[in-house]
């Protein structure tokens, strides 16, 4: 195939926290609550760690299946585990 | 071969020391003996390597005789092992470098009459040769490079051709992808023109091959035909997904012709749109564009199905094959059938039993669509099945008023998706492996769920503390419960690891001059 369906790693990752996005999401779901300034950043940190764990788990799944590409079912299985862990 | 020799080298050093300590050969295998020969100093003359080669292989035709000869040679060399030990490491370095050369020299020796099966003895030859030829290895570099001409010359010729054909193929795919839209509008008549339009390039042929399969599936009411077409179309969407994104909205505009062509358009247009839909941001505008044009040619329910598809997508209950969903839901809309909800309720029952019910339909074209529609109830993941089943009844009732819901969900989708996209990119960065685009969508869904859980937990924690504002302590408690913050790893450590400096300064209280702490506590 000339066109690849996988995502390459060459994009730059921006380190900024999408504070407005997080605040808006929180406001949409819980309009009666307020989010503090610093806790905004901690929410972003939490998301980063969640994504990090998810990525590690799906990479493990993909390597176990001896795939060079992370596929949907790898992510799915990883998500079940990690979401269960992150219940709190 | 060379790697094995290097490993032998590493082992032989130990064995040599061992042997020296022992004073006699422990393992009298040919391999160990030959390794010792490799390490010991050259005994034979340096000047005439060939003379060494020939007398060495000739007595070693028989294994036993060879062993004796090697042993004999070793016994001769044993008393000189100690003085040659200092030379051995020095020999090893050139030996390692020249192992490949040794191989070629060995091959020379082989050509001179050694049987191939007796490789260790070939090592012996090589070793004896090396022992004699250690000093000559520097000189035969040039002749040995000449002796391996085939290996040096092969790669460049191949690569030049590959790149050229590849570029040609790239150009021709762009050419080939444009005409198929026209070719499928009037399938029968334009077949000969297709062959004229498209060059004899490999990429155009699979598309050509698929267009006749589309036509064949229509007249014959066979499930397998429908299946093949779906798969072929599915494959085509995969292969031409990003390319056709641009031509996707254009294609539905072209496919405004009669019904037979409509079906073909459905077959192609919807996979394209579905690939658009399942792709990156801008879901809504594409769907709207397709919806407006679809209404012009199909029944009213079609656009509603797309809108519902959009809402369903927002509900984050997409199963593993969103492309088929969009195709199927649009097919449903064309039917205006409510029976689609029944297979949705039964999650997981496969396509074939559903399709067996389908052939009783009147025309082949609706049956084709229905067959694809019945692929809709794919086995969704367990947490999302509940959402899926809850959503379809809502979408059913909402199907009746057309178009009113389109502006509603739109502002929610775009910035929300871009925010999730940010984290999805971080996912692909952390994973350090190539990923499918479908898996990125899955990641976005998981993130959505995660945000829900997060907000709920924070609400509970804040309420537990009697507050209505979520404070950093709540977050710390959350992370502690998640297992991220432990007694060994504190929150500050995590902040330092993962956040950039500006945020660190905001989060971690630091003492400044004048007895001031920032941020103030």
PDB file of C-alpha atoms in Angstrom, chain B residues 9 12-13 16-17 19-20 35-43 73-94 131 134:
ATOM      1  CA  UNK B   9      36.817 -16.355  20.384  1.00  0.00           C
ATOM      2  CA  UNK B  12      38.324 -19.659  23.748  1.00  0.00           C
ATOM      3  CA  UNK B  13      40.040 -17.003  25.815  1.00  0.00           C
ATOM      4  CA  UNK B  16      42.937 -20.987  27.006  1.00  0.00           C
ATOM      5  CA  UNK B  17      43.443 -19.726  30.524  1.00  0.00           C
ATOM      6  CA  UNK B  19      44.006 -24.997  29.749  1.00  0.00           C
ATOM      7  CA  UNK B  20      47.091 -23.205  30.837  1.00  0.00           C
ATOM      8  CA  UNK B  35      40.244 -22.677  19.151  1.00  0.00           C
ATOM      9  CA  UNK B  36      43.503 -23.176  20.860  1.00  0.00           C
ATOM     10  CA  UNK B  37      45.135 -23.245  17.522  1.00  0.00           C
ATOM     11  CA  UNK B  38      43.463 -19.951  16.777  1.00  0.00           C
ATOM     12  CA  UNK B  39      44.988 -18.365  19.805  1.00  0.00           C
ATOM     13  CA  UNK B  40      48.406 -19.814  19.700  1.00  0.00           C
ATOM     14  CA  UNK B  41      51.263 -18.232  17.926  1.00  0.00           C
ATOM     15  CA  UNK B  42      51.921 -18.971  14.278  1.00  0.00           C
ATOM     16  CA  UNK B  43      54.110 -21.883  13.789  1.00  0.00           C
ATOM     17  CA  UNK B  73      50.012 -29.895  15.967  1.00  0.00           C
ATOM     18  CA  UNK B  74      48.704 -28.798  19.293  1.00  0.00           C
ATOM     19  CA  UNK B  75      51.149 -30.878  21.201  1.00  0.00           C
ATOM     20  CA  UNK B  76      53.831 -29.245  19.295  1.00  0.00           C
ATOM     21  CA  UNK B  77      52.394 -25.907  20.098  1.00  0.00           C
ATOM     22  CA  UNK B  78      51.517 -26.505  23.713  1.00  0.00           C
ATOM     23  CA  UNK B  79      54.896 -25.789  25.226  1.00  0.00           C
ATOM     24  CA  UNK B  80      54.780 -22.547  23.370  1.00  0.00           C
ATOM     25  CA  UNK B  81      51.339 -21.621  24.606  1.00  0.00           C
ATOM     26  CA  UNK B  82      52.673 -19.630  27.512  1.00  0.00           C
ATOM     27  CA  UNK B  83      54.922 -17.367  25.573  1.00  0.00           C
ATOM     28  CA  UNK B  84      52.232 -16.920  23.007  1.00  0.00           C
ATOM     29  CA  UNK B  85      49.609 -15.889  25.512  1.00  0.00           C
ATOM     30  CA  UNK B  86      50.788 -12.359  25.366  1.00  0.00           C
ATOM     31  CA  UNK B  87      50.409 -12.519  21.682  1.00  0.00           C
ATOM     32  CA  UNK B  88      46.954 -14.067  21.888  1.00  0.00           C
ATOM     33  CA  UNK B  89      45.043 -10.963  22.929  1.00  0.00           C
ATOM     34  CA  UNK B  90      46.953  -9.031  20.361  1.00  0.00           C
ATOM     35  CA  UNK B  91      46.006 -11.647  17.847  1.00  0.00           C
ATOM     36  CA  UNK B  92      42.427 -11.529  18.917  1.00  0.00           C
ATOM     37  CA  UNK B  93      41.986  -7.943  17.967  1.00  0.00           C
ATOM     38  CA  UNK B  94      43.148  -8.372  14.409  1.00  0.00           C
ATOM     39  CA  UNK B 131      48.075 -18.556  12.657  1.00  0.00           C
ATOM     40  CA  UNK B 134      48.093 -13.075  10.912  1.00  0.00           C
TER      41      UNK B 134
END
